Amino acid sequence: QKEVEQDPGPLSVPEGAIVSLNCTYSNSAFQYFMWYRQYSRKGPELLMYTYSSGNKEDGRFTAQVDKSSKYISLFIRDSQPSDSATYLCAMSGLTGGSYIPTFGRGTSLIVHP
Amino acid sequence: DAGVTQSPTHLIKTRGQQVTLRCSPKSGHDTVSWYQQALGQGPQFIFQYYEEEERQRGNFPDRFSGHQFPNYSSELNVNALLLGDSALYLCASSPTSGNQETQYFGPGTRLLVL
């Protein structure tokens, strides 16, 4: 079993839909939870990060962390075609004096007009 | 702020050759990490450099080595290239103090080994 599990998709939704992206994990030592967006043939771009459990909102994006269930989510409201990308979840805990994120394999999102 | 920069953007090598990839971290960041991202997979941690020393290493063979310079820039070297080394190589930087739990990535170097 991988430390971080993420459905690769693709997930195809119409413009304006609410998108839900999810990851599960097995390492209870993870403290920080991140979501990255990666456009084709580009490097990952940090969207949001949260510490421990709870919700965090930034514009159309909401990140949720449920440490008791080892489950994290990213919601995208009013999705746009420009949101079409691969979304990577990542999580980290303090190891050897630094934080090294472990990534999921990414979910491919397609928002069609 | 130029963010994290990497060079070259693309590279084609043949099996057995050696390659060097370069990275300049985001301004104010002194820690550099390297990742390998195979097609359809998430980035896999190779190693991290801080104060010109390798601080942590992932599950990669010794063919993968690196270096960090006094200006915090870094190089990734891969010897005896294999076909399986074809991937996007990502550099990420973070500050030692402050939000070290988050890393900012460069655009990557796409390596193709023939």
PDB file of C-alpha atoms in Angstrom:
ATOM      1  CA  GLN A   1       0.000   0.000   0.000  1.00  0.00           C
ATOM      2  CA  LYS A   2       1.332   3.425  -0.961  1.00  0.00           C
ATOM      3  CA  GLU A   3       1.644   6.081   1.733  1.00  0.00           C
ATOM      4  CA  VAL A   4      -0.567   8.431  -0.285  1.00  0.00           C
ATOM      5  CA  GLU A   5      -3.381   7.220  -2.529  1.00  0.00           C
ATOM      6  CA  GLN A   6      -4.974   9.419  -5.167  1.00  0.00           C
ATOM      7  CA  ASP A   7      -7.335   8.444  -7.971  1.00  0.00           C
ATOM      8  CA  PRO A   8      -5.680   9.408 -11.273  1.00  0.00           C
ATOM      9  CA  GLY A   9      -8.985  10.086 -13.041  1.00  0.00           C
ATOM     10  CA  PRO A  10      -9.515  11.654 -15.489  1.00  0.00           C
ATOM     11  CA  LEU A  11     -12.359  13.590 -13.920  1.00  0.00           C
ATOM     12  CA  SER A  12     -14.438  15.411 -16.531  1.00  0.00           C
ATOM     13  CA  VAL A  13     -16.943  18.081 -15.442  1.00  0.00           C
ATOM     14  CA  PRO A  14     -18.905  20.870 -17.132  1.00  0.00           C
ATOM     15  CA  GLU A  15     -17.937  24.487 -16.590  1.00  0.00           C
ATOM     16  CA  GLY A  16     -19.449  25.875 -13.389  1.00  0.00           C
ATOM     17  CA  ALA A  17     -19.544  22.526 -11.573  1.00  0.00           C
ATOM     18  CA  ILE A  18     -18.236  21.953  -8.065  1.00  0.00           C
ATOM     19  CA  VAL A  19     -15.213  19.661  -8.189  1.00  0.00           C
ATOM     20  CA  SER A  20     -14.150  17.390  -5.347  1.00  0.00           C
ATOM     21  CA  LEU A  21     -10.630  15.935  -5.335  1.00  0.00           C
ATOM     22  CA  ASN A  22      -9.489  13.551  -2.632  1.00  0.00           C
ATOM     23  CA  CYS A  23      -6.512  11.710  -1.177  1.00  0.00           C
ATOM     24  CA  THR A  24      -6.092   9.146   1.538  1.00  0.00           C
ATOM     25  CA  TYR A  25      -2.915   8.440   3.447  1.00  0.00           C
ATOM     26  CA  SER A  26      -1.530   5.942   5.921  1.00  0.00           C
ATOM     27  CA  ASN A  27       1.235   7.817   7.795  1.00  0.00           C
ATOM     28  CA  SER A  28      -0.199   9.376  10.949  1.00  0.00           C
ATOM     29  CA  ALA A  29       2.965  11.504  11.351  1.00  0.00           C
ATOM     30  CA  PHE A  30       1.961  13.784   8.486  1.00  0.00           C
ATOM     31  CA  GLN A  31       1.251  17.282   9.779  1.00  0.00           C
ATOM     32  CA  TYR A  32       1.164  19.484   6.686  1.00  0.00           C
ATOM     33  CA  PHE A  33      -1.132  18.903   3.753  1.00  0.00           C
ATOM     34  CA  MET A  34      -0.684  20.574   0.401  1.00  0.00           C
ATOM     35  CA  TRP A  35      -2.400  20.762  -2.944  1.00  0.00           C
ATOM     36  CA  TYR A  36      -0.453  21.524  -6.090  1.00  0.00           C
ATOM     37  CA  ARG A  37      -1.758  22.228  -9.580  1.00  0.00           C
ATOM     38  CA  GLN A  38       0.322  21.062 -12.508  1.00  0.00           C
ATOM     39  CA  TYR A  39      -0.369  22.066 -16.068  1.00  0.00           C
ATOM     40  CA  SER A  40       0.846  19.836 -18.844  1.00  0.00           C
ATOM     41  CA  ARG A  41       4.641  19.788 -19.149  1.00  0.00           C
ATOM     42  CA  LYS A  42       5.073  22.339 -16.342  1.00  0.00           C
ATOM     43  CA  GLY A  43       6.252  22.191 -12.729  1.00  0.00           C
ATOM     44  CA  PRO A  44       3.749  21.879  -9.851  1.00  0.00           C
ATOM     45  CA  GLU A  45       2.334  25.158  -8.483  1.00  0.00           C
ATOM     46  CA  LEU A  46       1.411  25.349  -4.805  1.00  0.00           C
ATOM     47  CA  LEU A  47      -2.315  26.088  -4.435  1.00  0.00           C
ATOM     48  CA  MET A  48      -2.963  25.687  -0.741  1.00  0.00           C
ATOM     49  CA  TYR A  49      -1.548  24.169   2.381  1.00  0.00           C
ATOM     50  CA  THR A  50      -3.074  23.425   5.763  1.00  0.00           C
ATOM     51  CA  TYR A  51      -1.698  22.350   9.087  1.00  0.00           C
ATOM     52  CA  SER A  52      -3.359  19.472  10.927  1.00  0.00           C
ATOM     53  CA  SER A  53      -7.135  19.074  10.656  1.00  0.00           C
ATOM     54  CA  GLY A  54      -9.659  21.646   9.554  1.00  0.00           C
ATOM     55  CA  ASN A  55     -10.710  23.724   6.585  1.00  0.00           C
ATOM     56  CA  LYS A  56      -9.014  26.487   4.661  1.00  0.00           C
ATOM     57  CA  GLU A  57     -10.592  28.626   1.974  1.00  0.00           C
ATOM     58  CA  ASP A  58      -8.939  30.725  -0.719  1.00  0.00           C
ATOM     59  CA  GLY A  59     -11.238  32.179  -3.348  1.00  0.00           C
ATOM     60  CA  ARG A  60     -12.899  29.326  -5.250  1.00  0.00           C
ATOM     61  CA  PHE A  61     -10.726  26.709  -3.515  1.00  0.00           C
ATOM     62  CA  THR A  62     -11.395  24.994  -0.181  1.00  0.00           C
ATOM     63  CA  ALA A  63      -9.059  22.455   1.392  1.00  0.00           C
ATOM     64  CA  GLN A  64     -10.248  20.055   4.077  1.00  0.00           C
ATOM     65  CA  VAL A  65      -8.201  17.748   6.275  1.00  0.00           C
ATOM     66  CA  ASP A  66      -9.649  14.973   8.417  1.00  0.00           C
ATOM     67  CA  LYS A  67      -6.732  13.445  10.293  1.00  0.00           C
ATOM     68  CA  SER A  68      -8.940  10.985  12.145  1.00  0.00           C
ATOM     69  CA  SER A  69      -9.932   9.433   8.810  1.00  0.00           C
ATOM     70  CA  LYS A  70      -6.579  10.149   7.111  1.00  0.00           C
ATOM     71  CA  TYR A  71      -8.473  11.830   4.301  1.00  0.00           C
ATOM     72  CA  ILE A  72      -7.967  15.184   2.609  1.00  0.00           C
ATOM     73  CA  SER A  73     -10.051  16.992   0.016  1.00  0.00           C
ATOM     74  CA  LEU A  74      -9.853  19.948  -2.323  1.00  0.00           C
ATOM     75  CA  PHE A  75     -13.064  21.559  -3.529  1.00  0.00           C
ATOM     76  CA  ILE A  76     -13.199  23.872  -6.515  1.00  0.00           C
ATOM     77  CA  ARG A  77     -16.322  25.996  -6.890  1.00  0.00           C
ATOM     78  CA  ASP A  78     -17.534  27.449 -10.185  1.00  0.00           C
ATOM     79  CA  SER A  79     -14.945  25.447 -12.105  1.00  0.00           C
ATOM     80  CA  GLN A  80     -13.476  27.025 -15.232  1.00  0.00           C
ATOM     81  CA  PRO A  81     -11.811  25.505 -18.314  1.00  0.00           C
ATOM     82  CA  SER A  82      -8.581  27.122 -17.092  1.00  0.00           C
ATOM     83  CA  ASP A  83      -8.776  24.816 -14.046  1.00  0.00           C
ATOM     84  CA  SER A  84      -8.078  21.873 -16.351  1.00  0.00           C
ATOM     85  CA  ALA A  85      -4.829  20.425 -15.014  1.00  0.00           C
ATOM     86  CA  THR A  86      -3.446  17.650 -12.837  1.00  0.00           C
ATOM     87  CA  TYR A  87      -3.977  18.181  -9.117  1.00  0.00           C
ATOM     88  CA  LEU A  88      -1.390  16.657  -6.809  1.00  0.00           C
ATOM     89  CA  CYS A  89      -1.913  16.179  -3.112  1.00  0.00           C
ATOM     90  CA  ALA A  90       1.185  16.148  -0.912  1.00  0.00           C
ATOM     91  CA  MET A  91       1.784  15.775   2.786  1.00  0.00           C
ATOM     92  CA  SER A  92       4.748  15.973   5.117  1.00  0.00           C
ATOM     93  CA  GLY A  93       5.937  15.581   8.651  1.00  0.00           C
ATOM     94  CA  LEU A  94       9.204  16.574  10.314  1.00  0.00           C
ATOM     95  CA  THR A  95      11.825  13.972   9.401  1.00  0.00           C
ATOM     96  CA  GLY A  96      15.530  14.392  10.049  1.00  0.00           C
ATOM     97  CA  GLY A  97      15.105  18.099  10.698  1.00  0.00           C
ATOM     98  CA  SER A  98      13.240  18.919   7.508  1.00  0.00           C
ATOM     99  CA  TYR A  99       9.899  18.469   5.781  1.00  0.00           C
ATOM    100  CA  ILE A 100       9.957  16.202   2.762  1.00  0.00           C
ATOM    101  CA  PRO A 101       6.567  15.958   1.071  1.00  0.00           C
ATOM    102  CA  THR A 102       5.169  12.677  -0.144  1.00  0.00           C
ATOM    103  CA  PHE A 103       3.027  13.094  -3.232  1.00  0.00           C
ATOM    104  CA  GLY A 104       0.022  11.320  -4.618  1.00  0.00           C
ATOM    105  CA  ARG A 105       0.107  10.418  -8.298  1.00  0.00           C
ATOM    106  CA  GLY A 106      -2.221  13.269  -9.207  1.00  0.00           C
ATOM    107  CA  THR A 107      -5.794  13.517 -10.498  1.00  0.00           C
ATOM    108  CA  SER A 108      -6.328  14.771 -14.031  1.00  0.00           C
ATOM    109  CA  LEU A 109      -9.208  17.284 -14.160  1.00  0.00           C
ATOM    110  CA  ILE A 110     -10.911  18.337 -17.381  1.00  0.00           C
ATOM    111  CA  VAL A 111     -13.420  21.199 -17.270  1.00  0.00           C
ATOM    112  CA  HIS A 112     -15.285  21.462 -20.564  1.00  0.00           C
ATOM    113  CA  PRO A 113     -17.156  24.592 -21.685  1.00  0.00           C
TER     114      PRO A 113
ATOM    115  CA  ASP B   1      11.077  37.608  -7.972  1.00  0.00           C
ATOM    116  CA  ALA B   2      12.112  35.114 -10.656  1.00  0.00           C
ATOM    117  CA  GLY B   3      11.006  32.109  -8.642  1.00  0.00           C
ATOM    118  CA  VAL B   4      12.787  28.790  -9.065  1.00  0.00           C
ATOM    119  CA  THR B   5      14.599  28.461 -12.372  1.00  0.00           C
ATOM    120  CA  GLN B   6      16.000  25.341 -14.017  1.00  0.00           C
ATOM    121  CA  SER B   7      18.168  24.625 -17.021  1.00  0.00           C
ATOM    122  CA  PRO B   8      18.088  23.184 -19.563  1.00  0.00           C
ATOM    123  CA  THR B   9      14.366  22.807 -20.283  1.00  0.00           C
ATOM    124  CA  HIS B  10      14.814  19.686 -22.403  1.00  0.00           C
ATOM    125  CA  LEU B  11      17.627  17.213 -22.849  1.00  0.00           C
ATOM    126  CA  ILE B  12      18.158  14.077 -24.915  1.00  0.00           C
ATOM    127  CA  LYS B  13      20.872  11.604 -23.934  1.00  0.00           C
ATOM    128  CA  THR B  14      21.756   8.025 -24.758  1.00  0.00           C
ATOM    129  CA  ARG B  15      22.135   5.120 -22.368  1.00  0.00           C
ATOM    130  CA  GLY B  16      25.378   5.161 -20.405  1.00  0.00           C
ATOM    131  CA  GLN B  17      25.922   8.888 -20.719  1.00  0.00           C
ATOM    132  CA  GLN B  18      26.096  11.356 -17.872  1.00  0.00           C
ATOM    133  CA  VAL B  19      23.906  14.446 -17.400  1.00  0.00           C
ATOM    134  CA  THR B  20      24.013  17.577 -15.228  1.00  0.00           C
ATOM    135  CA  LEU B  21      20.908  19.598 -14.456  1.00  0.00           C
ATOM    136  CA  ARG B  22      20.940  23.019 -12.824  1.00  0.00           C
ATOM    137  CA  CYS B  23      18.662  24.907 -10.461  1.00  0.00           C
ATOM    138  CA  SER B  24      18.510  28.386  -8.945  1.00  0.00           C
ATOM    139  CA  PRO B  25      16.240  28.675  -5.903  1.00  0.00           C
ATOM    140  CA  LYS B  26      13.639  31.309  -5.186  1.00  0.00           C
ATOM    141  CA  SER B  27      15.044  34.464  -3.637  1.00  0.00           C
ATOM    142  CA  GLY B  28      15.383  34.069   0.134  1.00  0.00           C
ATOM    143  CA  HIS B  29      15.380  30.262  -0.020  1.00  0.00           C
ATOM    144  CA  ASP B  30      18.462  28.319   1.031  1.00  0.00           C
ATOM    145  CA  THR B  31      17.253  24.729   0.835  1.00  0.00           C
ATOM    146  CA  VAL B  32      17.009  22.907  -2.476  1.00  0.00           C
ATOM    147  CA  SER B  33      15.351  19.566  -3.150  1.00  0.00           C
ATOM    148  CA  TRP B  34      15.320  17.472  -6.302  1.00  0.00           C
ATOM    149  CA  TYR B  35      12.506  15.245  -7.503  1.00  0.00           C
ATOM    150  CA  GLN B  36      11.959  12.815 -10.339  1.00  0.00           C
ATOM    151  CA  GLN B  37       8.506  12.725 -11.900  1.00  0.00           C
ATOM    152  CA  ALA B  38       7.786   9.866 -14.266  1.00  0.00           C
ATOM    153  CA  LEU B  39       4.886  10.183 -16.683  1.00  0.00           C
ATOM    154  CA  GLY B  40       1.558   9.804 -14.886  1.00  0.00           C
ATOM    155  CA  GLN B  41       3.155   9.747 -11.437  1.00  0.00           C
ATOM    156  CA  GLY B  42       3.702  12.198  -8.632  1.00  0.00           C
ATOM    157  CA  PRO B  43       7.163  13.616  -7.919  1.00  0.00           C
ATOM    158  CA  GLN B  44       9.534  11.263  -6.108  1.00  0.00           C
ATOM    159  CA  PHE B  45      12.063  12.765  -3.697  1.00  0.00           C
ATOM    160  CA  ILE B  46      15.713  12.291  -4.717  1.00  0.00           C
ATOM    161  CA  PHE B  47      17.634  14.393  -2.175  1.00  0.00           C
ATOM    162  CA  GLN B  48      17.767  17.717  -0.372  1.00  0.00           C
ATOM    163  CA  TYR B  49      20.683  20.124   0.011  1.00  0.00           C
ATOM    164  CA  TYR B  50      21.241  22.662   2.739  1.00  0.00           C
ATOM    165  CA  GLU B  51      24.448  24.541   3.566  1.00  0.00           C
ATOM    166  CA  GLU B  52      26.159  22.807   0.636  1.00  0.00           C
ATOM    167  CA  GLU B  53      25.581  19.356   2.113  1.00  0.00           C
ATOM    168  CA  GLU B  54      23.140  16.573   1.347  1.00  0.00           C
ATOM    169  CA  ARG B  55      20.723  16.623   4.266  1.00  0.00           C
ATOM    170  CA  GLN B  56      18.325  13.886   3.261  1.00  0.00           C
ATOM    171  CA  ARG B  57      18.129  11.321   0.518  1.00  0.00           C
ATOM    172  CA  GLY B  58      15.299   9.328  -0.979  1.00  0.00           C
ATOM    173  CA  ASN B  59      15.409   5.831  -2.396  1.00  0.00           C
ATOM    174  CA  PHE B  60      17.633   6.523  -5.397  1.00  0.00           C
ATOM    175  CA  PRO B  61      20.921   4.815  -6.351  1.00  0.00           C
ATOM    176  CA  ASP B  62      24.340   6.405  -6.047  1.00  0.00           C
ATOM    177  CA  ARG B  63      24.261   7.181  -9.756  1.00  0.00           C
ATOM    178  CA  PHE B  64      22.277  10.215  -8.643  1.00  0.00           C
ATOM    179  CA  SER B  65      24.462  12.828  -6.977  1.00  0.00           C
ATOM    180  CA  GLY B  66      24.238  16.512  -6.357  1.00  0.00           C
ATOM    181  CA  HIS B  67      25.922  19.645  -5.263  1.00  0.00           C
ATOM    182  CA  GLN B  68      24.929  22.956  -3.730  1.00  0.00           C
ATOM    183  CA  PHE B  69      26.958  26.118  -4.222  1.00  0.00           C
ATOM    184  CA  PRO B  70      27.505  28.999  -1.767  1.00  0.00           C
ATOM    185  CA  ASN B  71      24.855  31.067  -3.606  1.00  0.00           C
ATOM    186  CA  TYR B  72      22.355  28.208  -2.870  1.00  0.00           C
ATOM    187  CA  SER B  73      22.076  27.119  -6.490  1.00  0.00           C
ATOM    188  CA  SER B  74      22.314  23.403  -7.085  1.00  0.00           C
ATOM    189  CA  GLU B  75      23.179  20.715  -9.613  1.00  0.00           C
ATOM    190  CA  LEU B  76      21.851  17.221 -10.087  1.00  0.00           C
ATOM    191  CA  ASN B  77      24.168  14.727 -11.760  1.00  0.00           C
ATOM    192  CA  VAL B  78      23.098  11.362 -13.091  1.00  0.00           C
ATOM    193  CA  ASN B  79      25.735   8.880 -14.252  1.00  0.00           C
ATOM    194  CA  ALA B  80      25.384   5.775 -16.428  1.00  0.00           C
ATOM    195  CA  LEU B  81      21.956   6.787 -17.672  1.00  0.00           C
ATOM    196  CA  LEU B  82      19.289   4.128 -18.060  1.00  0.00           C
ATOM    197  CA  LEU B  83      16.157   4.243 -20.197  1.00  0.00           C
ATOM    198  CA  GLY B  84      14.163   4.350 -16.959  1.00  0.00           C
ATOM    199  CA  ASP B  85      15.775   7.653 -16.011  1.00  0.00           C
ATOM    200  CA  SER B  86      13.616   9.379 -18.630  1.00  0.00           C
ATOM    201  CA  ALA B  87      11.421  11.735 -16.612  1.00  0.00           C
ATOM    202  CA  LEU B  88      10.739  15.317 -15.626  1.00  0.00           C
ATOM    203  CA  TYR B  89      13.327  16.412 -13.059  1.00  0.00           C
ATOM    204  CA  LEU B  90      12.021  19.036 -10.688  1.00  0.00           C
ATOM    205  CA  CYS B  91      13.883  21.333  -8.375  1.00  0.00           C
ATOM    206  CA  ALA B  92      12.092  22.829  -5.385  1.00  0.00           C
ATOM    207  CA  SER B  93      13.263  25.405  -2.886  1.00  0.00           C
ATOM    208  CA  SER B  94      12.205  26.333   0.610  1.00  0.00           C
ATOM    209  CA  PRO B  95      13.472  28.584   3.395  1.00  0.00           C
ATOM    210  CA  THR B  96      15.156  27.112   6.448  1.00  0.00           C
ATOM    211  CA  SER B  97      13.165  29.444   8.650  1.00  0.00           C
ATOM    212  CA  GLY B  98       9.512  30.298   8.197  1.00  0.00           C
ATOM    213  CA  ASN B  99       7.359  28.123   5.959  1.00  0.00           C
ATOM    214  CA  GLN B 100       9.847  25.346   5.383  1.00  0.00           C
ATOM    215  CA  GLU B 101       6.988  22.900   5.209  1.00  0.00           C
ATOM    216  CA  THR B 102       6.051  24.223   1.777  1.00  0.00           C
ATOM    217  CA  GLN B 103       8.204  24.014  -1.297  1.00  0.00           C
ATOM    218  CA  TYR B 104       8.101  25.985  -4.508  1.00  0.00           C
ATOM    219  CA  PHE B 105       8.888  24.148  -7.710  1.00  0.00           C
ATOM    220  CA  GLY B 106      10.663  25.141 -10.862  1.00  0.00           C
ATOM    221  CA  PRO B 107       9.365  24.296 -14.342  1.00  0.00           C
ATOM    222  CA  GLY B 108      11.506  21.171 -14.541  1.00  0.00           C
ATOM    223  CA  THR B 109      13.966  19.650 -16.982  1.00  0.00           C
ATOM    224  CA  ARG B 110      12.541  16.986 -19.260  1.00  0.00           C
ATOM    225  CA  LEU B 111      15.144  14.264 -19.803  1.00  0.00           C
ATOM    226  CA  LEU B 112      14.772  11.658 -22.510  1.00  0.00           C
ATOM    227  CA  VAL B 113      17.212   8.743 -22.521  1.00  0.00           C
ATOM    228  CA  LEU B 114      17.408   6.802 -25.789  1.00  0.00           C
TER     229      LEU B 114
END
